PDB file of C-alpha atoms in Angstrom:
ATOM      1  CA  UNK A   1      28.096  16.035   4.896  1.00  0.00           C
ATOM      2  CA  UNK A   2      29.255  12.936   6.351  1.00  0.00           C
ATOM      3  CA  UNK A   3      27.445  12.904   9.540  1.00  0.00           C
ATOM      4  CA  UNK A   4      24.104  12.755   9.610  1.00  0.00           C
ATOM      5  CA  UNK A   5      22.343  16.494  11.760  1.00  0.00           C
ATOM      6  CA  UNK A   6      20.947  15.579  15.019  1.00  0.00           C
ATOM      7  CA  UNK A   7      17.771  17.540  14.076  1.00  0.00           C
ATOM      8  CA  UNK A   8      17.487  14.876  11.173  1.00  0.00           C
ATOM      9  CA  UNK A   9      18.612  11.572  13.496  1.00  0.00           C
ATOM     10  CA  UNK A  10      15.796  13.148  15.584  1.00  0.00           C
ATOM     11  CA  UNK A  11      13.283  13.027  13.272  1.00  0.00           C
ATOM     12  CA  UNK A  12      13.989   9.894  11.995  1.00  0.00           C
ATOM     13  CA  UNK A  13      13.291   8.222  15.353  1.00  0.00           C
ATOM     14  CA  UNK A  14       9.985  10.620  15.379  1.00  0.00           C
ATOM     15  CA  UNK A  15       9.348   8.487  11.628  1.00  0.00           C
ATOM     16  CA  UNK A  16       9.738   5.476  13.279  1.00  0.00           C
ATOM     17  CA  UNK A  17       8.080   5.774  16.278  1.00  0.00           C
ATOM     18  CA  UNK A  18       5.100   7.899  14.970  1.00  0.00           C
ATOM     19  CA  UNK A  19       4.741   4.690  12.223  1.00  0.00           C
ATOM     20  CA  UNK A  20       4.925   2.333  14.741  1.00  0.00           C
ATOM     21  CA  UNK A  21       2.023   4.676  16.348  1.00  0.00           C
ATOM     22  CA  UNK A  22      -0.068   4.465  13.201  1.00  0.00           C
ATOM     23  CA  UNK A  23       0.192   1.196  12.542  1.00  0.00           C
ATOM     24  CA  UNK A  24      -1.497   0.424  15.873  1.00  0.00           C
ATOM     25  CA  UNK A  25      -4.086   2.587  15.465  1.00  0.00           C
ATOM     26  CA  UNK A  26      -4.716   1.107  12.331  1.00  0.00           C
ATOM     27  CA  UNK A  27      -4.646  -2.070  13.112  1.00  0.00           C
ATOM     28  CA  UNK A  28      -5.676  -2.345  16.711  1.00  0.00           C
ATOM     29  CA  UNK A  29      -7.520   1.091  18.128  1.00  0.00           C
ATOM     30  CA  UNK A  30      -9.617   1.585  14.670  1.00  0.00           C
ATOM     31  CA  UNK A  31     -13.175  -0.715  15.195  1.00  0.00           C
ATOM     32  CA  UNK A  32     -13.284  -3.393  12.459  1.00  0.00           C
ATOM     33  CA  UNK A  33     -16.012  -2.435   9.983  1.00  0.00           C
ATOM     34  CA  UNK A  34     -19.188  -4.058   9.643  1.00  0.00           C
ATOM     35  CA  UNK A  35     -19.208  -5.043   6.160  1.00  0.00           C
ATOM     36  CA  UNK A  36     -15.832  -5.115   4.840  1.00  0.00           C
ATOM     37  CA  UNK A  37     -13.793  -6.601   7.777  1.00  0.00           C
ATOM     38  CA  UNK A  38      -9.993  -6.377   8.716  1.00  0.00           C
ATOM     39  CA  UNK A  39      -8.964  -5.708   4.848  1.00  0.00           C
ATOM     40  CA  UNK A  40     -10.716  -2.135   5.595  1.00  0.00           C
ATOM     41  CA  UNK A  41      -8.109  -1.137   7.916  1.00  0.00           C
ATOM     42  CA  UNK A  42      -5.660  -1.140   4.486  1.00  0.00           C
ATOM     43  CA  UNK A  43      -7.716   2.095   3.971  1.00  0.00           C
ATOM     44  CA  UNK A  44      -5.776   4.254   6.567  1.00  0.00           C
ATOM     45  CA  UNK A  45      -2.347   3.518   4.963  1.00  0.00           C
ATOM     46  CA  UNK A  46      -3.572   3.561   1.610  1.00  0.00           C
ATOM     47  CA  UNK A  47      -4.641   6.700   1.918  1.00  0.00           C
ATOM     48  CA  UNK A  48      -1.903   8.494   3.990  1.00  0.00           C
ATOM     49  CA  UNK A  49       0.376   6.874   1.471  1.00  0.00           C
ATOM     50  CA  UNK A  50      -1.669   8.518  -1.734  1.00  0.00           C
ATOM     51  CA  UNK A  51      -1.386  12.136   0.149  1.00  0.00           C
ATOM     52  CA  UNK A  52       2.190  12.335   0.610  1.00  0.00           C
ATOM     53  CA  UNK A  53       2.908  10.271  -2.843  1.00  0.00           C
ATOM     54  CA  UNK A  54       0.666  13.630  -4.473  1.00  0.00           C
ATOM     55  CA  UNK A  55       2.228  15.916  -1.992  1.00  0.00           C
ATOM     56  CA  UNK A  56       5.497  15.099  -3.673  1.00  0.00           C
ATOM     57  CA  UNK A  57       4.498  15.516  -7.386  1.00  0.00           C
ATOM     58  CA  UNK A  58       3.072  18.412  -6.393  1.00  0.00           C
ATOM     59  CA  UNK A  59       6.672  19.807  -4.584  1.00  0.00           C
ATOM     60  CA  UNK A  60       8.616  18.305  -7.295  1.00  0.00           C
ATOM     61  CA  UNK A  61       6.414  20.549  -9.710  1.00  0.00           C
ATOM     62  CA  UNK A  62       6.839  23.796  -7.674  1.00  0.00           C
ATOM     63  CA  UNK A  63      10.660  23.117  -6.950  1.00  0.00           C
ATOM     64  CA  UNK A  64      10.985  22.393 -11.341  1.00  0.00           C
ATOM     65  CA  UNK A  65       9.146  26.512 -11.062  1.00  0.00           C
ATOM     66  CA  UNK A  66      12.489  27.443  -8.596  1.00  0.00           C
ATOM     67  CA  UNK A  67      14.820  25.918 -11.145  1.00  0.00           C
ATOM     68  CA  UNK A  68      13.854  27.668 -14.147  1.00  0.00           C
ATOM     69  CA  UNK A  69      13.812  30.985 -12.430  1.00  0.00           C
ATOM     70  CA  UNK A  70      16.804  30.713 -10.703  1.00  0.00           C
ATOM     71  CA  UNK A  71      18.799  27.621 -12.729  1.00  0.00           C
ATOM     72  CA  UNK A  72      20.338  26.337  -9.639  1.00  0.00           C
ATOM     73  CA  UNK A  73      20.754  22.855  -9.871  1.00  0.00           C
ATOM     74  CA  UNK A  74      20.543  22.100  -6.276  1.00  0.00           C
ATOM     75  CA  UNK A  75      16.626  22.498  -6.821  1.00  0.00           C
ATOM     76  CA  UNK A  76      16.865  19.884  -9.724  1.00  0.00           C
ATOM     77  CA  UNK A  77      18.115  17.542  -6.783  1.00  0.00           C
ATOM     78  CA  UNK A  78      15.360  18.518  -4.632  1.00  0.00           C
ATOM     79  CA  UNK A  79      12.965  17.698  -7.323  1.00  0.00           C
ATOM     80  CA  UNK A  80      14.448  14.221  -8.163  1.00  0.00           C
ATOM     81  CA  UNK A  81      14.289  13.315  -4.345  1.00  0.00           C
ATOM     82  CA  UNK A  82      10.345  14.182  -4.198  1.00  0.00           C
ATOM     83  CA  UNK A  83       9.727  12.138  -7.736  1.00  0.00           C
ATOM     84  CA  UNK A  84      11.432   9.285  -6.263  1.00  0.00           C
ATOM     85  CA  UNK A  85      10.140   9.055  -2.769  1.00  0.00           C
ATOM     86  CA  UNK A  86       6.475  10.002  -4.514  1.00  0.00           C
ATOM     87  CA  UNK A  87       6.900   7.145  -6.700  1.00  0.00           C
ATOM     88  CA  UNK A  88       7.421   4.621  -4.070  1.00  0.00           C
ATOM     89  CA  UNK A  89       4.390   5.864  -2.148  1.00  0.00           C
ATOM     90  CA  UNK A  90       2.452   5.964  -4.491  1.00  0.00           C
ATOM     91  CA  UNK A  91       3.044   2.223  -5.694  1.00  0.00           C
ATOM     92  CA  UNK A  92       2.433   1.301  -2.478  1.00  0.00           C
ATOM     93  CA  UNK A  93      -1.017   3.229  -2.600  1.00  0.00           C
ATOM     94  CA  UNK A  94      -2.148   1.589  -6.231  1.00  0.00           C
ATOM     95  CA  UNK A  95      -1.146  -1.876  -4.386  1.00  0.00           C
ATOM     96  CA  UNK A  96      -2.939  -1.540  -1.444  1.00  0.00           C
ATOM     97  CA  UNK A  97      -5.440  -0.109  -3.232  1.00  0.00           C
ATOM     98  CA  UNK A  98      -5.860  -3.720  -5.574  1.00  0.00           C
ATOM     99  CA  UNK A  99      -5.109  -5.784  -2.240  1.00  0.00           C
ATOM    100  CA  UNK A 100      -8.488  -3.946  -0.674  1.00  0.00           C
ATOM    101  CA  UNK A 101     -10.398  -4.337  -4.064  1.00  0.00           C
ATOM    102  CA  UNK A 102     -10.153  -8.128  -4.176  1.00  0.00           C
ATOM    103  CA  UNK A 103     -12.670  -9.090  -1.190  1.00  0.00           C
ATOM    104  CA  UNK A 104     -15.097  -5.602  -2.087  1.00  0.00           C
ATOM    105  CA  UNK A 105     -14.752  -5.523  -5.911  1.00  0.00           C
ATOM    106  CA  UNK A 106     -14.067  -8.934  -6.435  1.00  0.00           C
ATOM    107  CA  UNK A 107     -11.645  -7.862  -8.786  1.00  0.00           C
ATOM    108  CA  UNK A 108      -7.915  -7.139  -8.382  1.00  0.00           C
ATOM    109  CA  UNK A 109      -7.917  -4.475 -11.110  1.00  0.00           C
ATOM    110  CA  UNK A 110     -10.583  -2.418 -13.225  1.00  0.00           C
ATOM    111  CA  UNK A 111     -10.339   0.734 -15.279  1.00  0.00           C
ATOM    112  CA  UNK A 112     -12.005   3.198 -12.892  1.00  0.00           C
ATOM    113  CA  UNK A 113     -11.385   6.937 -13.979  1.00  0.00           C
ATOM    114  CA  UNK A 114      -9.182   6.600 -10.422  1.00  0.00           C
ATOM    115  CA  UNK A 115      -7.520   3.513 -10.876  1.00  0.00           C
ATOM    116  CA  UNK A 116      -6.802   4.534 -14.092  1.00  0.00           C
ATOM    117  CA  UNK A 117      -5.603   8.011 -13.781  1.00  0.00           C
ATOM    118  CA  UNK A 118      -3.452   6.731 -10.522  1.00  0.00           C
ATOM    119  CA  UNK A 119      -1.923   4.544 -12.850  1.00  0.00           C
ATOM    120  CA  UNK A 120      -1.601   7.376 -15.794  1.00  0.00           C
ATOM    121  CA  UNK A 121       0.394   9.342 -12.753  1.00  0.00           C
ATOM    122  CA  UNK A 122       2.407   7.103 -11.848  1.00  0.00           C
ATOM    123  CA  UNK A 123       4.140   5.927 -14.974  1.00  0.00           C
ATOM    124  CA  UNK A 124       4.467   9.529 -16.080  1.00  0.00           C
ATOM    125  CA  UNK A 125       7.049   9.967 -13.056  1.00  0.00           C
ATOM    126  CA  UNK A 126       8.698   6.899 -13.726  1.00  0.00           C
ATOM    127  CA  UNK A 127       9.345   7.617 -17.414  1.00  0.00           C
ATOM    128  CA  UNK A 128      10.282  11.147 -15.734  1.00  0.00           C
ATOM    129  CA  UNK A 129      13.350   9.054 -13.905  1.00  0.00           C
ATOM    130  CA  UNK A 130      14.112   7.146 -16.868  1.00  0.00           C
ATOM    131  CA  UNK A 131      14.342   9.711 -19.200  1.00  0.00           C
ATOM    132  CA  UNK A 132      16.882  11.796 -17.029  1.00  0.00           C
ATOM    133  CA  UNK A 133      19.132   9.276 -17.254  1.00  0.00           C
ATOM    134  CA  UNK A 134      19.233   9.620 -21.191  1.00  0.00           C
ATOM    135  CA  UNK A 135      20.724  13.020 -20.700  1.00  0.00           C
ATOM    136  CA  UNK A 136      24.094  13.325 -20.253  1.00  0.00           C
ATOM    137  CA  UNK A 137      24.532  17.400 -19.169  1.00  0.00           C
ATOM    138  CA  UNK A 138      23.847  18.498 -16.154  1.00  0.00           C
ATOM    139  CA  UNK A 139      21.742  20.958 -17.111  1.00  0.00           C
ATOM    140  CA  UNK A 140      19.621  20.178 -19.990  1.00  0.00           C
ATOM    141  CA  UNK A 141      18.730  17.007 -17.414  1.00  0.00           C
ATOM    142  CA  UNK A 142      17.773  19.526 -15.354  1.00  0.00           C
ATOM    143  CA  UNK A 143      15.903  21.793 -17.324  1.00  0.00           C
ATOM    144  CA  UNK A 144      13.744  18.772 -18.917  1.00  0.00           C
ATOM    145  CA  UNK A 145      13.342  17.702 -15.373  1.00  0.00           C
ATOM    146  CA  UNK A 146      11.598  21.050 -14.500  1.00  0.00           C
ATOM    147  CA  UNK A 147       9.521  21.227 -17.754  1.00  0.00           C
ATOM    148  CA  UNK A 148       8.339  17.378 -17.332  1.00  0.00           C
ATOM    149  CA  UNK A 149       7.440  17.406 -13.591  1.00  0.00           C
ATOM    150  CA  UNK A 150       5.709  21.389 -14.171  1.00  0.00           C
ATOM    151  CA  UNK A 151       3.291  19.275 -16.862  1.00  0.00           C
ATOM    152  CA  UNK A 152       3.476  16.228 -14.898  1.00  0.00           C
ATOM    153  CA  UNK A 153       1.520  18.303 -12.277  1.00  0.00           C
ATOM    154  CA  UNK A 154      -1.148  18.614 -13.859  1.00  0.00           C
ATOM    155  CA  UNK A 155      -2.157  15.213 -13.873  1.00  0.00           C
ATOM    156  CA  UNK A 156      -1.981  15.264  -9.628  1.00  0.00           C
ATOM    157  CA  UNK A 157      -5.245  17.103  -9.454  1.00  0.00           C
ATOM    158  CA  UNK A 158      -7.033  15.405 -12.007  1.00  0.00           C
ATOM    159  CA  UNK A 159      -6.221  12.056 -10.404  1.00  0.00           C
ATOM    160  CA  UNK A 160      -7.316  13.445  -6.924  1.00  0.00           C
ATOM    161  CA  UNK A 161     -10.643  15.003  -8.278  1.00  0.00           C
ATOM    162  CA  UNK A 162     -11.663  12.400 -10.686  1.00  0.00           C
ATOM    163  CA  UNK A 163     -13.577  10.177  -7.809  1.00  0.00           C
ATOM    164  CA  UNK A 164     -15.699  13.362  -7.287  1.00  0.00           C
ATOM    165  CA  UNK A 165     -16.117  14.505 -10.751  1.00  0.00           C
ATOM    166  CA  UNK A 166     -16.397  11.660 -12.782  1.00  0.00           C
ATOM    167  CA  UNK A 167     -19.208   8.224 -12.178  1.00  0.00           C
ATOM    168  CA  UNK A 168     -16.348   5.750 -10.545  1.00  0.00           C
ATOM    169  CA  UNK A 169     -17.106   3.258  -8.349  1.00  0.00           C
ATOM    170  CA  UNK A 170     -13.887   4.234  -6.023  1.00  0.00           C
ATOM    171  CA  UNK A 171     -15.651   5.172  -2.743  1.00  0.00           C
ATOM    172  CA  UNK A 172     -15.176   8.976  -1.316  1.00  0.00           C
ATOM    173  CA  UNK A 173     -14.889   9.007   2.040  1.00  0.00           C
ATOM    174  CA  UNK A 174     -14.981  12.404   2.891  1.00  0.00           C
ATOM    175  CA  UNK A 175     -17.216  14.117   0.790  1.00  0.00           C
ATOM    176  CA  UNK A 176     -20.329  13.330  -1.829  1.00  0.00           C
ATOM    177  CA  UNK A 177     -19.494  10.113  -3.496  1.00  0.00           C
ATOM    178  CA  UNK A 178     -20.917   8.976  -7.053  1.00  0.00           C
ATOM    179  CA  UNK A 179     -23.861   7.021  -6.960  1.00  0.00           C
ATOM    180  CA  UNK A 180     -21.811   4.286  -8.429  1.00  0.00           C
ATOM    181  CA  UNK A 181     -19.377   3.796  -5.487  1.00  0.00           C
ATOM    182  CA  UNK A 182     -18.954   0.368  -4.124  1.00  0.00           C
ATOM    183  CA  UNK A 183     -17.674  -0.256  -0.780  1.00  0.00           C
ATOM    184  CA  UNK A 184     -17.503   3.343   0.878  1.00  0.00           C
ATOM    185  CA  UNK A 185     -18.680   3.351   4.433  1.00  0.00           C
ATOM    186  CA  UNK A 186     -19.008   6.246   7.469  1.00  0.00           C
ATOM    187  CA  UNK A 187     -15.982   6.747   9.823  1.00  0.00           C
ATOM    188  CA  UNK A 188     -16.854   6.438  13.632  1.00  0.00           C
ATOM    189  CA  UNK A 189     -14.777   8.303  16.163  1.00  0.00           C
ATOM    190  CA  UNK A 190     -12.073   5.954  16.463  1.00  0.00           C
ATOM    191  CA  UNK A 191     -11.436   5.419  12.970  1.00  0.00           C
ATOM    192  CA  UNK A 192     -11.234   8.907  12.022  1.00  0.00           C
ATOM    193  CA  UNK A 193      -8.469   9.022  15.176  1.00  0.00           C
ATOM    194  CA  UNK A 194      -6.757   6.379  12.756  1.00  0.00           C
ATOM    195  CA  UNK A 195      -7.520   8.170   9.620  1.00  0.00           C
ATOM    196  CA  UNK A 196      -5.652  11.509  10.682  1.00  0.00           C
ATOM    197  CA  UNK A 197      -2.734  10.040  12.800  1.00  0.00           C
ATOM    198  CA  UNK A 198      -1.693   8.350   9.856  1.00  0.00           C
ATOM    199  CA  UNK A 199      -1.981  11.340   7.423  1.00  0.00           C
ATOM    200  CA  UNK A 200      -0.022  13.706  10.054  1.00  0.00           C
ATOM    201  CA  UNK A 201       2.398  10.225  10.716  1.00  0.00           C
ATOM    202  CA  UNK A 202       2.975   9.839   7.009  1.00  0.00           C
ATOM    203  CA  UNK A 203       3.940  13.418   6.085  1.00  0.00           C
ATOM    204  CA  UNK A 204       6.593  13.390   8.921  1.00  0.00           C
ATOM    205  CA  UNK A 205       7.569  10.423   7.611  1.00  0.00           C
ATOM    206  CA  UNK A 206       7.865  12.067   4.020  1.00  0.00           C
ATOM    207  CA  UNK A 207       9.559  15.218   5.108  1.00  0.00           C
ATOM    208  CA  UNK A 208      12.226  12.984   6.811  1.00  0.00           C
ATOM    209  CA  UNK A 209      12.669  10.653   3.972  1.00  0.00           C
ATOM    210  CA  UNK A 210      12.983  13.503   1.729  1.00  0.00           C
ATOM    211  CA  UNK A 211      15.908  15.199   3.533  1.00  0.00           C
ATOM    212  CA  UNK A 212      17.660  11.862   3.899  1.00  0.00           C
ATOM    213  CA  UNK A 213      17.059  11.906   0.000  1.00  0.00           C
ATOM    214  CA  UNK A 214      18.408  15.263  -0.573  1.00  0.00           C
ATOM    215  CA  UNK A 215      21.655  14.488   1.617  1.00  0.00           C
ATOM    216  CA  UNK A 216      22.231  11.448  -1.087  1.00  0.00           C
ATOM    217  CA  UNK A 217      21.753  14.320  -4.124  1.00  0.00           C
ATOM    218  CA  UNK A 218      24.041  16.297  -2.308  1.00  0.00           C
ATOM    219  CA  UNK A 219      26.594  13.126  -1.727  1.00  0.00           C
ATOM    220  CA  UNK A 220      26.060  12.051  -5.446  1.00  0.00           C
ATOM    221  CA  UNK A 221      27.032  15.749  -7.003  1.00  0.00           C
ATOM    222  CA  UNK A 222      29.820  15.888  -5.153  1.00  0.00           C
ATOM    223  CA  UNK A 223      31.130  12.864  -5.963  1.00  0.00           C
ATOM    224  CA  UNK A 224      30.689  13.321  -9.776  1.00  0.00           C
ATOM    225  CA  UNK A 225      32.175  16.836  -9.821  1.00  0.00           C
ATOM    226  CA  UNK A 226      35.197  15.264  -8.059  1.00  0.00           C
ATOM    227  CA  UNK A 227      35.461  12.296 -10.394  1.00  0.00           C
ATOM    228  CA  UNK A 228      35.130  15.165 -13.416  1.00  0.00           C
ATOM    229  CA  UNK A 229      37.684  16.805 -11.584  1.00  0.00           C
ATOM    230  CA  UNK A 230      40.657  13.775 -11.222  1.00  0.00           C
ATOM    231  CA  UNK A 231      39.517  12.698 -14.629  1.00  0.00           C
ATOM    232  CA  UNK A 232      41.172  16.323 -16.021  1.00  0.00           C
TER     233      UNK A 232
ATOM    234  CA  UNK B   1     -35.056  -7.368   9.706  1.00  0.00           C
ATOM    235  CA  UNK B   2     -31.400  -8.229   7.204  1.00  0.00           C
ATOM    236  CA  UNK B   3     -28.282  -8.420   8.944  1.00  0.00           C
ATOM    237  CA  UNK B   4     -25.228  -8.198   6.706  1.00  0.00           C
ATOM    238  CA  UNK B   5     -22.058 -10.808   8.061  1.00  0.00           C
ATOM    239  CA  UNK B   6     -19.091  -9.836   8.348  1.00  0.00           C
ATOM    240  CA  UNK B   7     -16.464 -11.229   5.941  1.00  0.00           C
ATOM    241  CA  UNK B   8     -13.080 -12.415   6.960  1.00  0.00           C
ATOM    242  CA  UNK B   9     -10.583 -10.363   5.299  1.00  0.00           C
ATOM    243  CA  UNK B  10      -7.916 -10.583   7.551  1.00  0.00           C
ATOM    244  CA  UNK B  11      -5.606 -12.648   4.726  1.00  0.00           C
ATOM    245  CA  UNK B  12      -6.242  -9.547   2.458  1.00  0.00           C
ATOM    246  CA  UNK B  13      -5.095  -7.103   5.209  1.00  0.00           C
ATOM    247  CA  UNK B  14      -2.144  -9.407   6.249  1.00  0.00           C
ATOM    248  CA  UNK B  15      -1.004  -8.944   2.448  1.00  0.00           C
ATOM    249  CA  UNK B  16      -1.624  -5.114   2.687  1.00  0.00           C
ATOM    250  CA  UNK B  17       0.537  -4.695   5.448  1.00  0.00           C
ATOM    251  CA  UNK B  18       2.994  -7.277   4.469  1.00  0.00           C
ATOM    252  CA  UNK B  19       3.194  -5.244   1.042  1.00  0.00           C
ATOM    253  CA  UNK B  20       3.678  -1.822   2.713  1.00  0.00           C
ATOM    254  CA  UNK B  21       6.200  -2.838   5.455  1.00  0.00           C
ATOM    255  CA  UNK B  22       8.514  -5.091   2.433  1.00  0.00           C
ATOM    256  CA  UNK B  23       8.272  -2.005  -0.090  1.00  0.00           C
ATOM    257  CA  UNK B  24       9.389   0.516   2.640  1.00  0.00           C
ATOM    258  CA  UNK B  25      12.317  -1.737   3.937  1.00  0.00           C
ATOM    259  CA  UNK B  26      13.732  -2.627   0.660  1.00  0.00           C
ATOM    260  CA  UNK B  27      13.473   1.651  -0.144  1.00  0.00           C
ATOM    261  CA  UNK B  28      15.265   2.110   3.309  1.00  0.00           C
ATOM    262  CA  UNK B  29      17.972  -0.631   2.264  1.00  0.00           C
ATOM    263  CA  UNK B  30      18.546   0.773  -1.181  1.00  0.00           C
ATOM    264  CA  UNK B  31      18.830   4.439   0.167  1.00  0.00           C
ATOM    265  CA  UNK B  32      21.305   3.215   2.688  1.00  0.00           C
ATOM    266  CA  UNK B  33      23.135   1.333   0.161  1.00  0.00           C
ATOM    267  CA  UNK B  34      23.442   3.995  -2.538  1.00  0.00           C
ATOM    268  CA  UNK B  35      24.722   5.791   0.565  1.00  0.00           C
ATOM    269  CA  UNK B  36      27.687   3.778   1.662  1.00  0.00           C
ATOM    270  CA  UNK B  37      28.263   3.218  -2.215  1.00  0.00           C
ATOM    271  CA  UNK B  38      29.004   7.194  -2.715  1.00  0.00           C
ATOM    272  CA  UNK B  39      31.094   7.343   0.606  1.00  0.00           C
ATOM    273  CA  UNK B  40      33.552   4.515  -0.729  1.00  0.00           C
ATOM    274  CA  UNK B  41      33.503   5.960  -4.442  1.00  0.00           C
ATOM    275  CA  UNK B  42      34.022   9.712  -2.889  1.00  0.00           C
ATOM    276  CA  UNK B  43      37.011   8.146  -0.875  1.00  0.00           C
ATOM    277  CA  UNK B  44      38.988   6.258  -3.772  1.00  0.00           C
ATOM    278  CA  UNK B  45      38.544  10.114  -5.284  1.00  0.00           C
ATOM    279  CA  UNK B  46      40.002  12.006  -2.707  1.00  0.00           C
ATOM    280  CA  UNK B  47      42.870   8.815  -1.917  1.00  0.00           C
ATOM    281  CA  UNK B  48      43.260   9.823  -6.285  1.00  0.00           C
ATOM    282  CA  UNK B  49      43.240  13.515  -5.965  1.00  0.00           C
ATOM    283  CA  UNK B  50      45.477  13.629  -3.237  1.00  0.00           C
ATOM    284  CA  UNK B  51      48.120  11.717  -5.304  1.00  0.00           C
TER     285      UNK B  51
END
């Protein structure tokens, strides 16, 4: 457990060198935009970051199904490491998302159906790690954790559908947008390069993050069982 | 005919970028330090189980 795979040093250096990748696309290859500008090219990680922050809810949701069936606690570890690298993704999405909204909005902050329900999400997994930490046995922690992120869950759809369904004035890029939207534009050829390097870059990035998580789980169980154990 | 300038937004994407790299290297830092944390804790344990 010590040493770290060489399939997983691998794929770190693939993280690193497919962000370094993405990055330049974003902020070099991709043409600048007409209207907005440079802050535009925010879009490509703001977006990349959203997927893989909802991509994690949505595994830490299906991994809470695993534990209930099977009441392995392993999965409960699995889950805690997507909630937490979810969380910091999707932080940075909400920020980038305010940093991009400044120049176009002209406001840092409104309450948009998306804004807001990207907000509603986020706080629900955060209260999801700070509750855990109330609860002492292993596996009532574990079984809350599974109910809470199974419900959580929910709210991951209704955050991604909510520029299409309700009148926000979030911009859709791909797709019909409300009649309300400020700021969308069209992608050329170039930027749409940008756009899905960075969502292909990002879920590497995720997957390798998340294993690196796990191995800490792993590291952190066994060091309480054996502090449970010398503590007999 | 209207021609729409260009705004200069580069400070905004500066801070974007700024934002995203800082976040990710203070995660990276506090993943790695958790780590090394559990390797010295899981040492004293095994240095207290052995005795």
């Amino acid at each position: 457990m010590k040493t770290k795979p060489s399939a997983l040093k691998a794929l770190d250096i693939a993280s690193l060198i497919l962000l370094a990748v993405a990055t330049y696309l974003a902020l070099v290859f991709a043409p600048t935009e007409r209207v907005m500008g440079d802050v535009q090219r925010v879009f490509y990680f703001h977006v990349a970051t959203a997927w893989v922050g909802l991509l994690g809810f949505v595994a830490a949701g299906v991994t809470g199904i695993i534990y209930l069936r099977t009441q392995d606690l392993k999965w409960d570890l699995v889950e805690q490491a997507a909630v937490e690298i979810s969380l910091v993704f999707f932080f940075i999405t909400i920020i980038l998302g305010s940093i991009w909204a400044r120049p176009i909005w002209n406001t840092w902050w409104t309450w948009d159906p998306r804004l807001t329900s990207a907000s509603i999400v986020e706080l629900i997994y955060l209260a999801y790690l700070m509750l855990r930490q109330g609860i002492e046995d292993p596996d009532r922690r574990a079984r809350f954790g599974a109910v809470y992120t199974l419900v959580g869950a929910i709210s991951v759809p209704i955050t991604f559908l909510s520029i299409r369904l309700f009148r926000t004035i979030h911009p859709v890029v791909i797709g019909n947008e409300s009649s309300a939207a400020e700021g969308g534009f069209a992608m050329t050829g170039d930027m749409k390069i940008a756009f899905f390097f960075a969502l292909f870059a990002f879920t590497i990035i995720f997957i390798d993050l998340f294993w690196n998580r796990i191995r800490l789980g792993h590291l952190q169980q066994k060091v309480e069982q054996l502090k449970l154990k010398v503590m007999d | 005919m209207l021609f729409q300038n260009t705004i200069d937004t580069s400070s905004y994407m500066i801070a974007g970028y700024s934002i995203f790299f800082g976040v990710t290297i203070i995660y990276l830092f506090s993943l790695y330090t958790r780590w090394r944390n559990l390797l010295r804790d899981l040492e004293t344990l095994e240095e207290l189980e052995d005795k």
